Short mmCIF file of C-alpha atoms in Angstrom, two decimals:
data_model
loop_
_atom_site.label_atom_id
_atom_site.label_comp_id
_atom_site.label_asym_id
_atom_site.label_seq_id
_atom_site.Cartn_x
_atom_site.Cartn_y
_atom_site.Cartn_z
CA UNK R 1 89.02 85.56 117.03
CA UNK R 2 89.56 87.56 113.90
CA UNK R 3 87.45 85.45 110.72
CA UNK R 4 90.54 84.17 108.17
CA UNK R 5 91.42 86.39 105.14
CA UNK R 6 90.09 85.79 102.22
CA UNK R 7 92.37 84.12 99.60
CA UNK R 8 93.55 86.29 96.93
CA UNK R 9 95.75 86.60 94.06
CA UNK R 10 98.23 89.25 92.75
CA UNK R 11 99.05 89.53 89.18
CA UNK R 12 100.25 91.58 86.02
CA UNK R 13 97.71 94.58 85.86
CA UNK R 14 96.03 94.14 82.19
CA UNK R 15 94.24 96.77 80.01
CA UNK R 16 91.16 94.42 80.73
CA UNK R 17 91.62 95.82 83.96
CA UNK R 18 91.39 99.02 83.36
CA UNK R 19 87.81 99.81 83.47
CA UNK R 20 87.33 98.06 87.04
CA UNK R 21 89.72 99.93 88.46
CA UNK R 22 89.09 103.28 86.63
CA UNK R 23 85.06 102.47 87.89
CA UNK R 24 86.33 101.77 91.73
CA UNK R 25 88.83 104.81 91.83
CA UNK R 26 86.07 107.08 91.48
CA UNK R 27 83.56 105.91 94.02
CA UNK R 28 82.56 108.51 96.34
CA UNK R 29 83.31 106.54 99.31
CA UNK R 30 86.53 105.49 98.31
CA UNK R 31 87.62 108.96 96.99
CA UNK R 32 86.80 110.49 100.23
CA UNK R 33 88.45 107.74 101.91
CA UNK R 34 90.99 107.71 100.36
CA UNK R 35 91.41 111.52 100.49
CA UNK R 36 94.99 111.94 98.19
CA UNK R 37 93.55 111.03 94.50
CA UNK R 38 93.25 113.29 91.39
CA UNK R 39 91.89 116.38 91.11
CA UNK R 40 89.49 115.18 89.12
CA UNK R 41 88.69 111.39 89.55
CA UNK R 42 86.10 110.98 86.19
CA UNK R 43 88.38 112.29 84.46
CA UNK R 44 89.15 109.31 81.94
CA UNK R 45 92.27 110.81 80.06
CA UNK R 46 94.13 111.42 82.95
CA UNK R 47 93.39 108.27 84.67
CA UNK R 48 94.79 106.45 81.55
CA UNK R 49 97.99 108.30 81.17
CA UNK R 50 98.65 107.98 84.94
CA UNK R 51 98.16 104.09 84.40
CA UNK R 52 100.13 104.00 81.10
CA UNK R 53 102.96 105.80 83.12
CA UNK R 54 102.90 103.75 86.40
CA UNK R 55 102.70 100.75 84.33
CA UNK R 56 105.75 101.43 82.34
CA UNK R 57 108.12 102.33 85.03
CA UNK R 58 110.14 100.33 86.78
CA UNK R 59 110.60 102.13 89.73
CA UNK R 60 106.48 100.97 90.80
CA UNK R 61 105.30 97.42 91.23
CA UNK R 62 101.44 97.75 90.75
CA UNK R 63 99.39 94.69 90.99
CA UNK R 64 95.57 93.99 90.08
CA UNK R 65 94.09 92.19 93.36
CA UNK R 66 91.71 89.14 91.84
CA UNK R 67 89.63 86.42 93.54
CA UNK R 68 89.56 82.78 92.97
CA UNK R 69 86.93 83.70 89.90
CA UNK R 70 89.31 86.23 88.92
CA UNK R 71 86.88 89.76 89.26
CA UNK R 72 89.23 92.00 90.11
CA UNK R 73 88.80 93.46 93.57
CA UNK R 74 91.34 96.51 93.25
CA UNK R 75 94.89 96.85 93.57
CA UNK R 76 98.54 97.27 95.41
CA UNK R 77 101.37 98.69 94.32
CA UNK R 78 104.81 100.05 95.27
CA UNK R 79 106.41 103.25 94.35
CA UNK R 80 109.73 105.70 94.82
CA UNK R 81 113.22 105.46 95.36
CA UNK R 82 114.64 102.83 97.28
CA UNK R 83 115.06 104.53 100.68
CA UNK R 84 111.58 105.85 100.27
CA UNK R 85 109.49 103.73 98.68
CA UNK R 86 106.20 103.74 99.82
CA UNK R 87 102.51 101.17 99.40
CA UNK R 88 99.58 101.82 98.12
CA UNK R 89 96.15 100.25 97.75
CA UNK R 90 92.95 100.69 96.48
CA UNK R 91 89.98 98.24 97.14
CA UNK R 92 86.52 98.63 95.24
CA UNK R 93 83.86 99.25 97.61
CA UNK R 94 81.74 96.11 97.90
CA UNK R 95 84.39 94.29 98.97
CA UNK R 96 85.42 96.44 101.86
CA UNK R 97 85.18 94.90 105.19
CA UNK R 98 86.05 91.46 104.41
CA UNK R 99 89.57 91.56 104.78
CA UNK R 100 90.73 92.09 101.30
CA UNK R 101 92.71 94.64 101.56
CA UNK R 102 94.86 93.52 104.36
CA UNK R 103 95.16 89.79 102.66
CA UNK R 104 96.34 91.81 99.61
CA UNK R 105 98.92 94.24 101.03
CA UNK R 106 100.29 90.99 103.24
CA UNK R 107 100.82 89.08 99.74
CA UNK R 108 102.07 92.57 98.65
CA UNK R 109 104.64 92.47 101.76
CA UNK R 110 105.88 88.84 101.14
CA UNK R 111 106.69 89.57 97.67
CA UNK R 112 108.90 92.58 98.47
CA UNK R 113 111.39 92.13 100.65
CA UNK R 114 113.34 95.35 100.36
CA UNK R 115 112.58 97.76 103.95
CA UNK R 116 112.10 100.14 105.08
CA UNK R 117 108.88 100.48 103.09
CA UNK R 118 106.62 103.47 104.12
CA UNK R 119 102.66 104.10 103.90
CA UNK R 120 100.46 107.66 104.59
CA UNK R 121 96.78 107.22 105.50
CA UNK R 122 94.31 110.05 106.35
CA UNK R 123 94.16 110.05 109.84
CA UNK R 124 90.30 109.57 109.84
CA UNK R 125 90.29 106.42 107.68
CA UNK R 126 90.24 104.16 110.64
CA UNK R 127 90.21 101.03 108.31
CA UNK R 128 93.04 101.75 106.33
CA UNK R 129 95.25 102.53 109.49
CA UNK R 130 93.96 98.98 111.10
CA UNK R 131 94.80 96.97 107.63
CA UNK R 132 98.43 98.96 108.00
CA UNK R 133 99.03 97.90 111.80
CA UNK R 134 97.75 94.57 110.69
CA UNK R 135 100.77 94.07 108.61
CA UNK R 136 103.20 95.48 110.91
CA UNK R 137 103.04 99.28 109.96
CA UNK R 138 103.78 101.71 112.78
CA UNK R 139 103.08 105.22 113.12
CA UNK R 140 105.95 107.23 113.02
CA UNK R 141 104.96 110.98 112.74
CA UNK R 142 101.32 113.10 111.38
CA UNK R 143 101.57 115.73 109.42
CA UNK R 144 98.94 118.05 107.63
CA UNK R 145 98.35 117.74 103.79
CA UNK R 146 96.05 119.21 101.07
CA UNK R 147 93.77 116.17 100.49
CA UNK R 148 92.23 117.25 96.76
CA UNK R 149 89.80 114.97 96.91
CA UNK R 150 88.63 117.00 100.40
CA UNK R 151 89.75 120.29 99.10
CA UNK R 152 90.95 120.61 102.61
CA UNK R 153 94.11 120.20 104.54
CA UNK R 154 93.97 116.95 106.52
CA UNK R 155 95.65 115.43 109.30
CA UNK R 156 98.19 112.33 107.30
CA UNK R 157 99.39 109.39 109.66
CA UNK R 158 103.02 108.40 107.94
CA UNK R 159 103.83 104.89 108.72
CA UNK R 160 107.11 102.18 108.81
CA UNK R 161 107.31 99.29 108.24
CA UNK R 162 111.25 98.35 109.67
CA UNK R 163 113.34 96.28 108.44
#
Protein backbone atom coordinates (compact mmCIF):
# COMPACT_ATOMS: atom_id res chain seq x y z
CA UNK A 1 0.00 0.00 0.00
CA UNK A 2 1.34 3.22 -1.40
CA UNK A 3 1.96 5.87 2.01
CA UNK A 4 -0.82 8.95 1.38
CA UNK A 5 0.38 12.15 -0.41
CA UNK A 6 1.38 14.73 1.32
CA UNK A 7 -1.05 17.71 1.51
CA UNK A 8 -0.14 20.62 -0.49
CA UNK A 9 -1.18 23.87 -1.70
CA UNK A 10 -1.12 25.70 -5.10
CA UNK A 11 -1.05 29.37 -5.31
CA UNK A 12 -0.18 32.75 -7.16
CA UNK A 13 3.70 32.47 -7.79
CA UNK A 14 5.17 35.72 -5.85
CA UNK A 15 8.52 37.55 -6.37
CA UNK A 16 9.18 36.18 -2.74
CA UNK A 17 9.30 33.14 -4.58
CA UNK A 18 11.65 33.75 -6.75
CA UNK A 19 14.82 32.95 -5.09
CA UNK A 20 13.54 29.32 -3.98
CA UNK A 21 12.78 28.44 -7.13
CA UNK A 22 15.69 30.18 -8.99
CA UNK A 23 17.99 28.12 -6.00
CA UNK A 24 16.06 24.60 -6.84
CA UNK A 25 16.18 25.07 -10.74
CA UNK A 26 19.77 24.91 -10.65
CA UNK A 27 20.52 21.89 -8.54
CA UNK A 28 22.64 19.48 -10.21
CA UNK A 29 20.39 16.67 -9.63
CA UNK A 30 17.44 18.27 -10.75
CA UNK A 31 19.08 19.86 -13.87
CA UNK A 32 20.25 16.56 -14.98
CA UNK A 33 17.00 15.18 -14.20
CA UNK A 34 15.30 17.20 -15.56
CA UNK A 35 17.46 17.24 -18.73
CA UNK A 36 15.39 20.22 -20.99
CA UNK A 37 16.36 23.53 -18.85
CA UNK A 38 18.49 26.56 -19.91
CA UNK A 39 21.56 26.63 -21.34
CA UNK A 40 22.84 28.08 -18.61
CA UNK A 41 20.90 27.41 -15.30
CA UNK A 42 23.01 30.18 -12.85
CA UNK A 43 22.41 32.36 -15.04
CA UNK A 44 20.24 34.92 -12.90
CA UNK A 45 19.16 37.42 -15.76
CA UNK A 46 17.77 34.97 -17.83
CA UNK A 47 16.02 33.07 -15.22
CA UNK A 48 14.22 36.36 -14.28
CA UNK A 49 13.11 37.42 -17.66
CA UNK A 50 11.89 33.85 -18.39
CA UNK A 51 9.78 34.19 -15.06
CA UNK A 52 8.71 37.81 -15.77
CA UNK A 53 7.50 36.44 -19.23
CA UNK A 54 5.76 33.17 -18.11
CA UNK A 55 4.23 35.10 -15.41
CA UNK A 56 2.67 37.67 -17.58
CA UNK A 57 1.13 35.52 -20.17
CA UNK A 58 -1.92 34.17 -20.20
CA UNK A 59 -1.49 31.41 -22.29
CA UNK A 60 0.67 29.52 -18.94
CA UNK A 61 -0.83 28.78 -15.57
CA UNK A 62 2.33 28.49 -13.28
CA UNK A 63 1.82 27.78 -9.70
CA UNK A 64 4.33 27.90 -6.60
CA UNK A 65 3.80 24.34 -4.78
CA UNK A 66 3.79 25.29 -0.73
CA UNK A 67 3.32 23.15 2.41
CA UNK A 68 1.08 23.62 5.29
CA UNK A 69 4.06 26.12 6.71
CA UNK A 70 4.07 27.62 3.43
CA UNK A 71 8.14 26.87 2.26
CA UNK A 72 7.74 26.55 -1.06
CA UNK A 73 8.55 23.11 -2.40
CA UNK A 74 8.69 23.99 -6.27
CA UNK A 75 6.22 24.40 -8.84
CA UNK A 76 3.53 23.34 -11.75
CA UNK A 77 2.50 25.00 -14.48
CA UNK A 78 0.71 24.78 -17.83
CA UNK A 79 1.73 26.07 -21.14
CA UNK A 80 0.80 26.32 -25.18
CA UNK A 81 -2.03 26.49 -27.30
CA UNK A 82 -5.07 24.84 -26.49
CA UNK A 83 -4.74 21.63 -28.55
CA UNK A 84 -1.23 21.36 -27.27
CA UNK A 85 -0.84 22.45 -24.10
CA UNK A 86 1.45 20.68 -22.18
CA UNK A 87 2.58 20.31 -17.82
CA UNK A 88 5.36 20.99 -16.26
CA UNK A 89 6.94 20.63 -12.83
CA UNK A 90 9.79 21.25 -10.94
CA UNK A 91 10.30 19.95 -7.29
CA UNK A 92 13.39 21.13 -5.10
CA UNK A 93 15.45 18.30 -4.22
CA UNK A 94 14.94 17.52 -0.53
CA UNK A 95 11.63 16.96 -1.00
CA UNK A 96 11.87 14.38 -3.71
CA UNK A 97 10.59 11.03 -2.88
CA UNK A 98 7.80 11.90 -0.72
CA UNK A 99 5.19 12.24 -3.09
CA UNK A 100 5.15 15.89 -3.72
CA UNK A 101 5.31 16.09 -6.95
CA UNK A 102 2.59 13.75 -7.89
CA UNK A 103 0.16 15.40 -5.01
CA UNK A 104 1.02 18.66 -6.83
CA UNK A 105 0.49 17.84 -10.53
CA UNK A 106 -2.95 15.87 -9.27
CA UNK A 107 -4.11 19.37 -7.65
CA UNK A 108 -2.61 20.76 -10.92
CA UNK A 109 -5.01 18.22 -12.95
CA UNK A 110 -8.23 19.00 -10.89
CA UNK A 111 -7.87 22.58 -11.45
CA UNK A 112 -7.66 22.30 -15.26
CA UNK A 113 -10.11 20.65 -16.83
CA UNK A 114 -9.41 21.40 -20.46
CA UNK A 115 -7.77 17.78 -22.32
CA UNK A 116 -6.00 16.63 -23.99
CA UNK A 117 -3.11 17.95 -21.90
CA UNK A 118 0.37 16.55 -22.87
CA UNK A 119 3.77 15.99 -20.79
CA UNK A 120 7.64 14.95 -22.18
CA UNK A 121 9.96 13.31 -19.64
CA UNK A 122 13.53 12.05 -20.33
CA UNK A 123 13.17 8.60 -20.75
CA UNK A 124 15.73 7.82 -17.92
CA UNK A 125 13.97 9.87 -15.22
CA UNK A 126 12.12 6.90 -13.91
CA UNK A 127 10.42 9.12 -11.18
CA UNK A 128 9.05 11.64 -13.24
CA UNK A 129 7.49 9.00 -15.70
CA UNK A 130 5.91 7.08 -12.43
CA UNK A 131 4.44 10.61 -10.94
CA UNK A 132 2.99 11.01 -14.81
CA UNK A 133 1.33 7.39 -14.95
CA UNK A 134 0.26 8.15 -11.45
CA UNK A 135 -2.03 10.78 -12.68
CA UNK A 136 -3.23 9.04 -15.65
CA UNK A 137 -0.50 10.02 -18.27
CA UNK A 138 0.16 7.46 -21.00
CA UNK A 139 2.93 7.06 -23.26
CA UNK A 140 2.12 7.78 -26.59
CA UNK A 141 5.34 7.94 -28.75
CA UNK A 142 9.62 8.59 -27.84
CA UNK A 143 11.42 10.62 -29.71
CA UNK A 144 15.14 11.89 -29.52
CA UNK A 145 15.90 15.53 -28.34
CA UNK A 146 18.95 17.77 -27.59
CA UNK A 147 18.74 17.82 -23.75
CA UNK A 148 21.10 21.18 -23.04
CA UNK A 149 21.40 20.50 -19.79
CA UNK A 150 23.12 16.90 -21.10
CA UNK A 151 24.61 18.46 -24.11
CA UNK A 152 23.45 15.27 -25.63
CA UNK A 153 20.57 14.01 -27.61
CA UNK A 154 18.27 11.96 -25.36
CA UNK A 155 15.65 9.54 -25.68
CA UNK A 156 12.01 11.94 -24.67
CA UNK A 157 8.87 9.81 -23.56
CA UNK A 158 5.75 12.19 -24.87
CA UNK A 159 2.75 11.51 -22.84
CA UNK A 160 -1.48 12.03 -22.89
CA UNK A 161 -3.43 12.56 -20.76
CA UNK A 162 -7.17 11.92 -22.76
CA UNK A 163 -9.92 13.50 -22.35
Amino acid sequence: MAAPLPEVTLREVTDADLPVIYAQMKEPEGVRMAAFTARDPSDRAAFDAHWQRIRHDPRVTVRAVVDAQGEVLGHVGVFGPPEEREVTYWIGRRHWGRGVATAALRSLLAATPDRPLHARVVADNAASLRVLTRCGFRTVSTEHSYAPARDADVAEHLLTLPA
